[in-house]
mmCIF file of N, CA and C in Angstrom:
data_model
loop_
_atom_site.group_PDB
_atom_site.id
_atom_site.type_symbol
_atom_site.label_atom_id
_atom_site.label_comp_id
_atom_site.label_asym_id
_atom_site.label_seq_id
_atom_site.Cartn_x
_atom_site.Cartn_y
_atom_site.Cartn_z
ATOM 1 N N UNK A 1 -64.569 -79.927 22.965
ATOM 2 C CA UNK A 1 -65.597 -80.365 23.904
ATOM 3 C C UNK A 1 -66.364 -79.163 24.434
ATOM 4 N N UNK A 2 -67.599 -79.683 24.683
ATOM 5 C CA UNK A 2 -68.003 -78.060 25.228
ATOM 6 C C UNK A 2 -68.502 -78.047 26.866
ATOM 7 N N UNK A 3 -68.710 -77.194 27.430
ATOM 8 C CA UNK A 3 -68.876 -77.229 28.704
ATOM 9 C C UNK A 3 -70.590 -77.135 29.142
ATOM 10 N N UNK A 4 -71.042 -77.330 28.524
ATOM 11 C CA UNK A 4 -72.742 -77.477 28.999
ATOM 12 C C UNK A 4 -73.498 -78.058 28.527
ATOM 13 N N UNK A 5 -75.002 -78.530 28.922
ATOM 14 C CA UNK A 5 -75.726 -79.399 28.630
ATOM 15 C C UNK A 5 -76.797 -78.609 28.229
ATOM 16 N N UNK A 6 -77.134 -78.519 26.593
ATOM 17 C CA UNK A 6 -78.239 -77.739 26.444
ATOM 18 C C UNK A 6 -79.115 -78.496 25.830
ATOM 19 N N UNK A 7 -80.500 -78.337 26.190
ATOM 20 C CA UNK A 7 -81.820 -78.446 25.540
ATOM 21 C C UNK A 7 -82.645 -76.895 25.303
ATOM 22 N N UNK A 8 -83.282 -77.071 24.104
ATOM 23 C CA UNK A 8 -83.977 -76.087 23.493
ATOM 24 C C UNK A 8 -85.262 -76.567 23.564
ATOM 25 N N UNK A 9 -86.506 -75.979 24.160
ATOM 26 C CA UNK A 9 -87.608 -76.437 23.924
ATOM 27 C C UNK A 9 -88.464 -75.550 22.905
ATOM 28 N N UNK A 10 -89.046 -75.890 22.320
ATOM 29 C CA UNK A 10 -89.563 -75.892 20.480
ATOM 30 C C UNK A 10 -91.295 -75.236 20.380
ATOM 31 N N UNK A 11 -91.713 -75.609 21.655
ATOM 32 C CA UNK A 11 -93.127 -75.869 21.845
ATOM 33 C C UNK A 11 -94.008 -77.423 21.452
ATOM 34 N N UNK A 12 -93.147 -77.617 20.854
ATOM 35 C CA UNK A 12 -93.747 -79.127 19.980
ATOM 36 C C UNK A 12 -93.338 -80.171 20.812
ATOM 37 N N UNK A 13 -91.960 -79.735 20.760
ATOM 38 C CA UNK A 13 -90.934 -80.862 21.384
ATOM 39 C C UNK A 13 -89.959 -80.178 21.810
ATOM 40 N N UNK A 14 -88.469 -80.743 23.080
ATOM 41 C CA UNK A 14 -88.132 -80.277 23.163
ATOM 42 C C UNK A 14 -86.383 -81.064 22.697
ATOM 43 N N UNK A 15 -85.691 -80.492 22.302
ATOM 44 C CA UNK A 15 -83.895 -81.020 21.690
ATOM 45 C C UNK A 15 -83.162 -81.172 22.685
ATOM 46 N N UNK A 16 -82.274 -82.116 22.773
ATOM 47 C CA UNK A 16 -81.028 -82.119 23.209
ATOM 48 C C UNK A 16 -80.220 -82.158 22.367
ATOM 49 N N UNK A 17 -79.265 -81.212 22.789
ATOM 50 C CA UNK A 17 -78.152 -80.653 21.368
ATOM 51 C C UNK A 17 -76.772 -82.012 22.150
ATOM 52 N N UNK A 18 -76.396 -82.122 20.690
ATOM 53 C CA UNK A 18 -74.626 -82.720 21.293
ATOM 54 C C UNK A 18 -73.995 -83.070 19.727
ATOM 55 N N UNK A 19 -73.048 -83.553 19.920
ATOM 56 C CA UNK A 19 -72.423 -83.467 18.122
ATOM 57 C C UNK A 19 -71.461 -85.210 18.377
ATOM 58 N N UNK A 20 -70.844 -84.974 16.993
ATOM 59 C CA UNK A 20 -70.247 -86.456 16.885
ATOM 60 C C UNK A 20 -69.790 -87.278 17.872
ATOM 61 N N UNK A 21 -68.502 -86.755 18.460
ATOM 62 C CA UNK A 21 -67.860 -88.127 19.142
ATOM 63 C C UNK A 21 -68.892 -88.115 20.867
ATOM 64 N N UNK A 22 -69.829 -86.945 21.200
ATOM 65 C CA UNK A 22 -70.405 -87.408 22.158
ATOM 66 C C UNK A 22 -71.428 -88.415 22.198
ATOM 67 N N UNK A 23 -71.464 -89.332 21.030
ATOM 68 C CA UNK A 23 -72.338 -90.175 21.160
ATOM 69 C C UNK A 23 -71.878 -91.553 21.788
ATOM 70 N N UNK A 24 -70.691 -91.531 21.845
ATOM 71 C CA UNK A 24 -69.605 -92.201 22.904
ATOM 72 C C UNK A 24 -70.029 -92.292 24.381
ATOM 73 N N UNK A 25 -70.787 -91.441 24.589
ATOM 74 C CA UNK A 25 -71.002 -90.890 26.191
ATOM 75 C C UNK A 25 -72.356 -90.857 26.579
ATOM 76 N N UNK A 26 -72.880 -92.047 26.714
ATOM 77 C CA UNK A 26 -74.464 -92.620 27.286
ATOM 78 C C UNK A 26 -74.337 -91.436 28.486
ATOM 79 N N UNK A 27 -73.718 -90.838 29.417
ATOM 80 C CA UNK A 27 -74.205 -90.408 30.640
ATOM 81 C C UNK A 27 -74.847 -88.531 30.105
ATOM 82 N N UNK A 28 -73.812 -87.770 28.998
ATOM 83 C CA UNK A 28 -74.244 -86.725 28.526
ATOM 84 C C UNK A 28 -75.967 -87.247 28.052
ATOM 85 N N UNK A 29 -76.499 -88.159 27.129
ATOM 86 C CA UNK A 29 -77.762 -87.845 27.042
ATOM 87 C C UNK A 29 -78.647 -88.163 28.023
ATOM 88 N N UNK A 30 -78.138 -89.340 29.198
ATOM 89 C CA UNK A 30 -79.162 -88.971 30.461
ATOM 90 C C UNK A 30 -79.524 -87.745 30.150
ATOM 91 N N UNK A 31 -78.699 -86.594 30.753
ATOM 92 C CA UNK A 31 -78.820 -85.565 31.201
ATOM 93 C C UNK A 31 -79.160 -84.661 30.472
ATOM 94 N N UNK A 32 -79.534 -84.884 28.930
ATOM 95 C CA UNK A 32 -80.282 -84.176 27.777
ATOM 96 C C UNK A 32 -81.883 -84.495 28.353
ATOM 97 N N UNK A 33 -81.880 -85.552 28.533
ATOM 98 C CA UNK A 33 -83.379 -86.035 29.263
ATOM 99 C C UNK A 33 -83.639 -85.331 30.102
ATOM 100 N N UNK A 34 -82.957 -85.542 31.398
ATOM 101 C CA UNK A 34 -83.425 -85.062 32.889
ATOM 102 C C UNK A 34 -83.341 -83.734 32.714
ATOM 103 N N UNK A 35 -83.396 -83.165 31.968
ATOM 104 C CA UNK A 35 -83.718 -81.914 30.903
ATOM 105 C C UNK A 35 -84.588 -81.463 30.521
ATOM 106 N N UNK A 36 -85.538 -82.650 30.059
ATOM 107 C CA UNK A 36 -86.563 -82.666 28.981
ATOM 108 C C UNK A 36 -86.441 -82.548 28.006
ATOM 109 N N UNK A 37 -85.533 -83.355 27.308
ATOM 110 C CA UNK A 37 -85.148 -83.770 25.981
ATOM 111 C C UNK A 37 -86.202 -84.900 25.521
ATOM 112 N N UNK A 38 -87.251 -84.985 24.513
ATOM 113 C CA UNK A 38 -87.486 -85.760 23.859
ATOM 114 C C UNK A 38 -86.711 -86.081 22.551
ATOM 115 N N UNK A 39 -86.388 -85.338 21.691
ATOM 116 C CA UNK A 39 -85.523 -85.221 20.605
ATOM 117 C C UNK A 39 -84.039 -84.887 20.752
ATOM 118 N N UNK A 40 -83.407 -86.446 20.429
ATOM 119 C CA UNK A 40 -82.128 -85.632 20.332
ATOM 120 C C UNK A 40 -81.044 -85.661 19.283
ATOM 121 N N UNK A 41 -80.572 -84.426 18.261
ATOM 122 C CA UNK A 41 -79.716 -84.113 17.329
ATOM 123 C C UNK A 41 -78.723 -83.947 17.662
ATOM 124 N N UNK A 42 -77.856 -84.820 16.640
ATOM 125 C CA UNK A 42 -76.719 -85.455 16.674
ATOM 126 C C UNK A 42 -75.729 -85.130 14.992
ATOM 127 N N UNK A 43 -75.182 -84.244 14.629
ATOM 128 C CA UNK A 43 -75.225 -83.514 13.621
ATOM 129 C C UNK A 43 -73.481 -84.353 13.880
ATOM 130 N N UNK A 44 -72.897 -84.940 12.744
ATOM 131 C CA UNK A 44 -71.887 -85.616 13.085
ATOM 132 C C UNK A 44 -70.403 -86.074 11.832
ATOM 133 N N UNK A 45 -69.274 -86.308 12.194
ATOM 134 C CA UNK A 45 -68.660 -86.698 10.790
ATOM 135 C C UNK A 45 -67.391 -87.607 11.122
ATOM 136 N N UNK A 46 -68.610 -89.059 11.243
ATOM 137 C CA UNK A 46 -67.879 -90.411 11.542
ATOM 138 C C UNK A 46 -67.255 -90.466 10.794
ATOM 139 N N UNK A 47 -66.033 -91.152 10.463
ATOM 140 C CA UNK A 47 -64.979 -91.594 9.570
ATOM 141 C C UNK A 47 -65.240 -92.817 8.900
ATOM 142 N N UNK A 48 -64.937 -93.322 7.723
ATOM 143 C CA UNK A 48 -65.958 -94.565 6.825
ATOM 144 C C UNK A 48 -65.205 -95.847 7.916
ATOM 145 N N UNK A 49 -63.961 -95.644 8.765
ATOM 146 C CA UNK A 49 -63.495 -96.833 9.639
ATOM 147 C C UNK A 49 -64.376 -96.958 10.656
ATOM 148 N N UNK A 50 -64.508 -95.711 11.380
ATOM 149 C CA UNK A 50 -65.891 -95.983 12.595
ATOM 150 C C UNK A 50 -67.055 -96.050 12.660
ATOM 151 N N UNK A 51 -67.215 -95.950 12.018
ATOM 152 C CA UNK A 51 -68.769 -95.453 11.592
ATOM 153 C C UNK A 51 -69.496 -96.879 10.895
ATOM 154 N N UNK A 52 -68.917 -97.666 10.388
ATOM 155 C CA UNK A 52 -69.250 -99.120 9.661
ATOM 156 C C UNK A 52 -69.360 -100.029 11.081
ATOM 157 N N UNK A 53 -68.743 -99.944 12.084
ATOM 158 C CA UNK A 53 -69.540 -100.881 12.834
ATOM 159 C C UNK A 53 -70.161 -100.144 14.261
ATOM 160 N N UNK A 54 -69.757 -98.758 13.922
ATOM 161 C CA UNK A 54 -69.941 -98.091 15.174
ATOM 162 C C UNK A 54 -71.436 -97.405 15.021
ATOM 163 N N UNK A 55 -71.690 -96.758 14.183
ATOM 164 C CA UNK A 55 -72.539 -95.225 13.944
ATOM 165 C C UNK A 55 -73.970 -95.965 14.225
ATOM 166 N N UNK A 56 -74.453 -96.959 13.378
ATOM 167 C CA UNK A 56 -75.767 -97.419 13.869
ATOM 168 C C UNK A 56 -76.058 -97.941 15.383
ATOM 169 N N UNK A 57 -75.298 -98.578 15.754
ATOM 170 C CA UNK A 57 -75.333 -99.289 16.689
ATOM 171 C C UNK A 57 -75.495 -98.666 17.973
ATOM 172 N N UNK A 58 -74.410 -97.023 18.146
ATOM 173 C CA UNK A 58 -74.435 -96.179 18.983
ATOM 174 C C UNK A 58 -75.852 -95.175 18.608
ATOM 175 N N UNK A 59 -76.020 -95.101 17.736
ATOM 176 C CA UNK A 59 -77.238 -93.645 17.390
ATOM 177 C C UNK A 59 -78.395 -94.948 18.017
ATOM 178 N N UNK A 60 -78.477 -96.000 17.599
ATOM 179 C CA UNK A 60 -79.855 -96.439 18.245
ATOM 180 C C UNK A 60 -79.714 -96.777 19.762
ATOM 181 N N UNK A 61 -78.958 -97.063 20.364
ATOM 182 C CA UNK A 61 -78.694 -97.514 21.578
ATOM 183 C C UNK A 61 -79.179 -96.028 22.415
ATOM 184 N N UNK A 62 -78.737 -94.807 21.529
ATOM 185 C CA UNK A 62 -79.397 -93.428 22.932
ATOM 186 C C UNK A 62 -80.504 -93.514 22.535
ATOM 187 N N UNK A 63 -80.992 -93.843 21.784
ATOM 188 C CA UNK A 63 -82.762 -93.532 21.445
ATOM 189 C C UNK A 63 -83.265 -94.550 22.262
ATOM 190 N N UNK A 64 -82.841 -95.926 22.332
ATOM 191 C CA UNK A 64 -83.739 -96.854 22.632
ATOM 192 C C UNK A 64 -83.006 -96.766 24.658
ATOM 193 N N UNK A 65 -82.115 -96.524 24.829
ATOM 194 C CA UNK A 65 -81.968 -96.323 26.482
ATOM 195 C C UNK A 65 -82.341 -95.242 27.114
ATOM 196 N N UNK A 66 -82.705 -93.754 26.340
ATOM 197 C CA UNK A 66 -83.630 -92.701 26.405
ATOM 198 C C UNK A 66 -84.747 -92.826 26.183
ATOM 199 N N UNK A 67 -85.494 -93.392 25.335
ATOM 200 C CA UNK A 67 -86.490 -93.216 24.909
ATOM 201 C C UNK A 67 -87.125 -92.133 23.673
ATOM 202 N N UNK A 68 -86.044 -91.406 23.659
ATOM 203 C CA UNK A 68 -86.103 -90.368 22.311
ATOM 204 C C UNK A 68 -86.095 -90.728 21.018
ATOM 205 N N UNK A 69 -86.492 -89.607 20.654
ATOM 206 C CA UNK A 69 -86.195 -89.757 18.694
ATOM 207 C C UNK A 69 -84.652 -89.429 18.667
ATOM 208 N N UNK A 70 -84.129 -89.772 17.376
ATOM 209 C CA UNK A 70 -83.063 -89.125 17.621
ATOM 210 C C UNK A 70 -82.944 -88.979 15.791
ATOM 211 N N UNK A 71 -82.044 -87.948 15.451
ATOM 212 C CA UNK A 71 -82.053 -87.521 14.228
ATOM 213 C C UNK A 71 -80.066 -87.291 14.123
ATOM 214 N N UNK A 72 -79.393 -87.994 13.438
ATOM 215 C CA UNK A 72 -78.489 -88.253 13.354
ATOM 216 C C UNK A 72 -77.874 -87.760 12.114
ATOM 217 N N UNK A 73 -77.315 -87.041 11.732
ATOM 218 C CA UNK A 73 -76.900 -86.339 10.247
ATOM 219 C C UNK A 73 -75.366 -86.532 10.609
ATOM 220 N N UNK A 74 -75.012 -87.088 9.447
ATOM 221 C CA UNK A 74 -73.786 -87.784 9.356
ATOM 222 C C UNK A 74 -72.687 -87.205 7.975
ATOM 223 N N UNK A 75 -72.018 -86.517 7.601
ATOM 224 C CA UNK A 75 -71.111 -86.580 6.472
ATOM 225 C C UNK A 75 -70.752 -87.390 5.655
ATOM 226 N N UNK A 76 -70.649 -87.039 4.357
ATOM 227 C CA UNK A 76 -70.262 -88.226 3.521
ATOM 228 C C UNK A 76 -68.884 -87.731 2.629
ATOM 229 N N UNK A 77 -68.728 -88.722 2.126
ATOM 230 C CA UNK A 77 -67.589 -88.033 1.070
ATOM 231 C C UNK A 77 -66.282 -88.449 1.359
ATOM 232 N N UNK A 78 -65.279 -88.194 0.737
ATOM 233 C CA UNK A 78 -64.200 -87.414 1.416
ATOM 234 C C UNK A 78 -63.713 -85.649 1.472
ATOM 235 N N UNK A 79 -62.950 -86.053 3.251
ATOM 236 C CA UNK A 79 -62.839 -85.004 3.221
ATOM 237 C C UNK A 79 -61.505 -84.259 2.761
ATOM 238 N N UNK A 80 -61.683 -82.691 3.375
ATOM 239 C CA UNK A 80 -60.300 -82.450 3.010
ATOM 240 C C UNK A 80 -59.708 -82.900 3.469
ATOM 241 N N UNK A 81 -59.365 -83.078 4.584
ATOM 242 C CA UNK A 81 -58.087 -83.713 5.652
ATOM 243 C C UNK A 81 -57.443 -85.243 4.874
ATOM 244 N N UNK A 82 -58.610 -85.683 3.940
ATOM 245 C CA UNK A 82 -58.078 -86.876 3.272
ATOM 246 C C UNK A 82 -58.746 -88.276 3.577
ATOM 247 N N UNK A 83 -59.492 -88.146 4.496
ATOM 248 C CA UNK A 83 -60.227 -89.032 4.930
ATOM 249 C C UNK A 83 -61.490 -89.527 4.116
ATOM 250 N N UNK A 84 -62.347 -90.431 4.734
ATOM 251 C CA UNK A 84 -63.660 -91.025 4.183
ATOM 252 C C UNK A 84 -64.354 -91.015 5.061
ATOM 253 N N UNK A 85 -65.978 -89.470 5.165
ATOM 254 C CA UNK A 85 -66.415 -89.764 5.896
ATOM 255 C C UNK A 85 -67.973 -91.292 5.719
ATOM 256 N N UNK A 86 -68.101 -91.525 6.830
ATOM 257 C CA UNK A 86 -69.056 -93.046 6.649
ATOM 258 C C UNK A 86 -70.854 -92.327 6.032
ATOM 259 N N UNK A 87 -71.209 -91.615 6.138
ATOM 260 C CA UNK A 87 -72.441 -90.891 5.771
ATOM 261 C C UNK A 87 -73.594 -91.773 6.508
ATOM 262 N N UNK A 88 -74.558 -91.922 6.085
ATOM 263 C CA UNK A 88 -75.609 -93.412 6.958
ATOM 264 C C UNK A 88 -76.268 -92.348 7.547
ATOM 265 N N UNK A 89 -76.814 -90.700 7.578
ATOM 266 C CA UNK A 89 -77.564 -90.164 8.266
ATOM 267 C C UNK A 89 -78.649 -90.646 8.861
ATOM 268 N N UNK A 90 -79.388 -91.070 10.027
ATOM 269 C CA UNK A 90 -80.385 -91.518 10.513
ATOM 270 C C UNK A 90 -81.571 -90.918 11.580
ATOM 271 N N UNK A 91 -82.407 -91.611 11.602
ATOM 272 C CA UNK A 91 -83.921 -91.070 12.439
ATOM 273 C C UNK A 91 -84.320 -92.289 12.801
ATOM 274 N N UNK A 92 -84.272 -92.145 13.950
ATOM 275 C CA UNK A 92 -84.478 -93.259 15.137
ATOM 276 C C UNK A 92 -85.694 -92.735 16.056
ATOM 277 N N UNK A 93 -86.745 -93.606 15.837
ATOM 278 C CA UNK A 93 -87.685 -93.601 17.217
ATOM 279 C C UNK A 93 -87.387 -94.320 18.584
ATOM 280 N N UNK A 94 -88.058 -94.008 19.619
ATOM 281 C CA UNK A 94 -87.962 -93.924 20.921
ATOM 282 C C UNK A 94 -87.955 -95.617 20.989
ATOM 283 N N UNK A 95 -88.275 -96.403 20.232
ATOM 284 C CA UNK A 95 -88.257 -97.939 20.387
ATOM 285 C C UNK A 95 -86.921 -98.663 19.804
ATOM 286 N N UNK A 96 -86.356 -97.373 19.219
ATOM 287 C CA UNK A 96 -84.950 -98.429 18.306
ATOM 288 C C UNK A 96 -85.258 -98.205 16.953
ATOM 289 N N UNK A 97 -86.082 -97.925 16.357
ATOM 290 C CA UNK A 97 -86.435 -98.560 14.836
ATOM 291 C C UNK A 97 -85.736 -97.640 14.199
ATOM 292 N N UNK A 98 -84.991 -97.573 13.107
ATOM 293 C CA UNK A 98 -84.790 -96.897 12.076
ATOM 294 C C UNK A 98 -85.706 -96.011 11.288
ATOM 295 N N UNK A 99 -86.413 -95.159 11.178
ATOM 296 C CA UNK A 99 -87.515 -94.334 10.323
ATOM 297 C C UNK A 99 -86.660 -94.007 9.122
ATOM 298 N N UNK A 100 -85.484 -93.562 8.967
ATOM 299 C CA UNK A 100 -85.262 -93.273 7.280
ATOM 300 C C UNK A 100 -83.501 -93.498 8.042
ATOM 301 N N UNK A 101 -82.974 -94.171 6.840
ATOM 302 C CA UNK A 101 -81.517 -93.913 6.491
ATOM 303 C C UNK A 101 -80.815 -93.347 5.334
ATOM 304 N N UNK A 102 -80.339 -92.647 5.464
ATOM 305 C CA UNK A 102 -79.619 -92.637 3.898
ATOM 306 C C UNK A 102 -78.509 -93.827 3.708
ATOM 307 N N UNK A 103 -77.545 -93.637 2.878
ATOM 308 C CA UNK A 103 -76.590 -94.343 2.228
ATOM 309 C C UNK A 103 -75.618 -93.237 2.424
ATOM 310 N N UNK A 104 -74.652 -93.646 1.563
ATOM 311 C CA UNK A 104 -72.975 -93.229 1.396
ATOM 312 C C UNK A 104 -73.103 -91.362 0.496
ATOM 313 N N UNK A 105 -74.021 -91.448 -0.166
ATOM 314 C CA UNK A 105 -74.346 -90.503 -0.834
ATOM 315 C C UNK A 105 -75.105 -89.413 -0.212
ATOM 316 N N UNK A 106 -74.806 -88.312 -0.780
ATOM 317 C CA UNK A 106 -75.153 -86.897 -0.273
ATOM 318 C C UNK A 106 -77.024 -87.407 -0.373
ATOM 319 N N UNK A 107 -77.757 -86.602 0.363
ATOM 320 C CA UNK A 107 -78.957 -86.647 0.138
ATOM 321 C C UNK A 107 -80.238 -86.005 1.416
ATOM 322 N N UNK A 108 -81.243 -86.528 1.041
ATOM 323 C CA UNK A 108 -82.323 -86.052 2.227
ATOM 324 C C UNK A 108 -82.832 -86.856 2.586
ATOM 325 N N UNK A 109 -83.004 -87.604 3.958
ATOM 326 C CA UNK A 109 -84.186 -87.937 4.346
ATOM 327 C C UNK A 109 -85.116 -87.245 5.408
ATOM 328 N N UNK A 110 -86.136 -87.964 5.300
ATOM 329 C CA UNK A 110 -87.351 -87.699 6.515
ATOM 330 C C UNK A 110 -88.026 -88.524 7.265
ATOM 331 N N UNK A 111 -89.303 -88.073 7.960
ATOM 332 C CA UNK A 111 -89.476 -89.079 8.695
ATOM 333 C C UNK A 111 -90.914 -88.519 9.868
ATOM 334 N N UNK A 112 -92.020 -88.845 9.862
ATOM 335 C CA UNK A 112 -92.582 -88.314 10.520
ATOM 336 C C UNK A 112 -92.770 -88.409 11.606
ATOM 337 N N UNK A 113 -92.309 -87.587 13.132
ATOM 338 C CA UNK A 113 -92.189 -88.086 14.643
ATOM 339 C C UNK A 113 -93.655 -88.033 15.338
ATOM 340 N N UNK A 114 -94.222 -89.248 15.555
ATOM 341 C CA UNK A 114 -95.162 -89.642 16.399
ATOM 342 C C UNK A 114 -94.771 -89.142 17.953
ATOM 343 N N UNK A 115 -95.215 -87.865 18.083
ATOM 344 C CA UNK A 115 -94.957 -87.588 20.084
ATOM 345 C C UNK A 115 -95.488 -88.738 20.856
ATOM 346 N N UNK A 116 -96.427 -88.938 19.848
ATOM 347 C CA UNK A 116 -97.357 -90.091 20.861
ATOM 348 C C UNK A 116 -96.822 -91.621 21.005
ATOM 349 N N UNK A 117 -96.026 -91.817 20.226
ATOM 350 C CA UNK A 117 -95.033 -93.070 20.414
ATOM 351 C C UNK A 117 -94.296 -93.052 22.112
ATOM 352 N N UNK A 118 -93.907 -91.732 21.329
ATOM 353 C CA UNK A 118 -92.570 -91.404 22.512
ATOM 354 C C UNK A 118 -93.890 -91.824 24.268
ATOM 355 N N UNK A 119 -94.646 -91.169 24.512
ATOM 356 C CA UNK A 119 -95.330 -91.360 25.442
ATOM 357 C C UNK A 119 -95.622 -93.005 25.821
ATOM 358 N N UNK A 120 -96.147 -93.647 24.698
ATOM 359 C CA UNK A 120 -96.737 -94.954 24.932
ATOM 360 C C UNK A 120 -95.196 -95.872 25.290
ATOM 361 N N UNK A 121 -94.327 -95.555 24.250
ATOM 362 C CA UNK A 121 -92.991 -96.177 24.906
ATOM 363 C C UNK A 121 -92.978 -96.057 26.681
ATOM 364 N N UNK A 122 -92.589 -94.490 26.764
ATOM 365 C CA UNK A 122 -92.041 -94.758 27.935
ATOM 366 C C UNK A 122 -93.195 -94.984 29.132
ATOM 367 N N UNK A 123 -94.558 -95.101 28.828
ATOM 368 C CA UNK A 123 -95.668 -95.383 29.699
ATOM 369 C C UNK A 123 -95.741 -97.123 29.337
ATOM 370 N N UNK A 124 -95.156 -97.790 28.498
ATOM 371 C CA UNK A 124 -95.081 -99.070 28.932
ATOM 372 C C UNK A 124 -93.643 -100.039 29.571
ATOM 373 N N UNK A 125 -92.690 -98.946 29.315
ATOM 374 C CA UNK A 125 -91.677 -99.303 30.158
ATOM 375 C C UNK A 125 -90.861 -97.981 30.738
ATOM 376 N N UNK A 126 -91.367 -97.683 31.530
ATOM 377 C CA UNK A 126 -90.446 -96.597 32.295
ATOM 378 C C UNK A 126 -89.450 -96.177 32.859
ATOM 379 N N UNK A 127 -88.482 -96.615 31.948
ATOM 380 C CA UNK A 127 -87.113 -97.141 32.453
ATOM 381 C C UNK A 127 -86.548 -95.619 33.344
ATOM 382 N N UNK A 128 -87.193 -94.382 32.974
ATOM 383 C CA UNK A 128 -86.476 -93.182 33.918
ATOM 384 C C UNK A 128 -86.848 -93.034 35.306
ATOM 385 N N UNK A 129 -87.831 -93.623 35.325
ATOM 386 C CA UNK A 129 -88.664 -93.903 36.776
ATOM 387 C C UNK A 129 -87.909 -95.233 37.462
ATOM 388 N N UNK A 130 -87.273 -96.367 36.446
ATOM 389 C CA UNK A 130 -86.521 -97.401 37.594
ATOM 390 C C UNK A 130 -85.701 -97.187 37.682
ATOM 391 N N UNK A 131 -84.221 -96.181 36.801
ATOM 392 C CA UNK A 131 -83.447 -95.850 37.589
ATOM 393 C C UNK A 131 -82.955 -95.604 39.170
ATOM 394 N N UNK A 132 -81.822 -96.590 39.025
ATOM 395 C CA UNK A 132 -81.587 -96.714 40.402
ATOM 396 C C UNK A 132 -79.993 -96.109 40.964
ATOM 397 N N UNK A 133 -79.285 -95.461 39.768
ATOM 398 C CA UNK A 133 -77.866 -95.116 39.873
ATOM 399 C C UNK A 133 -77.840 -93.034 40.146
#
């Protein structure tokens, strides 16, 4: 686990860094936000058991309760330890949508990030402004 909350700003955009099992933890990417996180990477190596009903469901849920992109790189294969990781790397816009997935197989995707999404999202629902907790 690590002990701090970092964002990198890019000039373009700015990251919130965090890795696999913190995607468990809706309150760490608040605070990638209240940051100034628009983008947040998620570099990760779900297991083929968690990751089949878990990995999509959690990678879109911070994008779409943030409002961020989020870019999700996932492992595939097995590993050494003996395991199966689930692979499914993903790119999520600020609305939920999927922009590219891979599959089970090694590979690349892409995906081109509209900043200007990210704005019109959160200028038609401003969910960081109704926070009330």
């Amino acid at each position: 686990a690590g002990s701090e909350v970092v964002v990198e700003n890019l000039g373009w955009g700015t990251l919130g860094y965090s890795i696999c099992y913190d995607v468990r933890f809706p309150e760490l990417y608040r605070q990638l936000v209240a940051r100034g996180a628009n983008l947040l990477v998620i570099p990760a190596n779900f297991t083929a058991y968690t990751g089949a009903p878990h990995w999509e469901v959690l990678v879109r849920a911070r994008a779409i309760e943030n409002q961020c992109f989020v870019i999700a790189a996932d492992q595939t294969g097995m590993t050494g330890a003996g395991w199966e990781a689930h692979g499914h790397s993903m790119i999520v816009d600020p609305w939920g949508e999927v922009l590219a997935m891979a599959g089970k197989e090694e590979g690349i995707i892409t995906a081109k990030l509209d900043l200007g999404k990210l704005t019109e999202v959160r200028k038609k629902m401003p969910v960081h402004n109704h926070r009330r907790l």
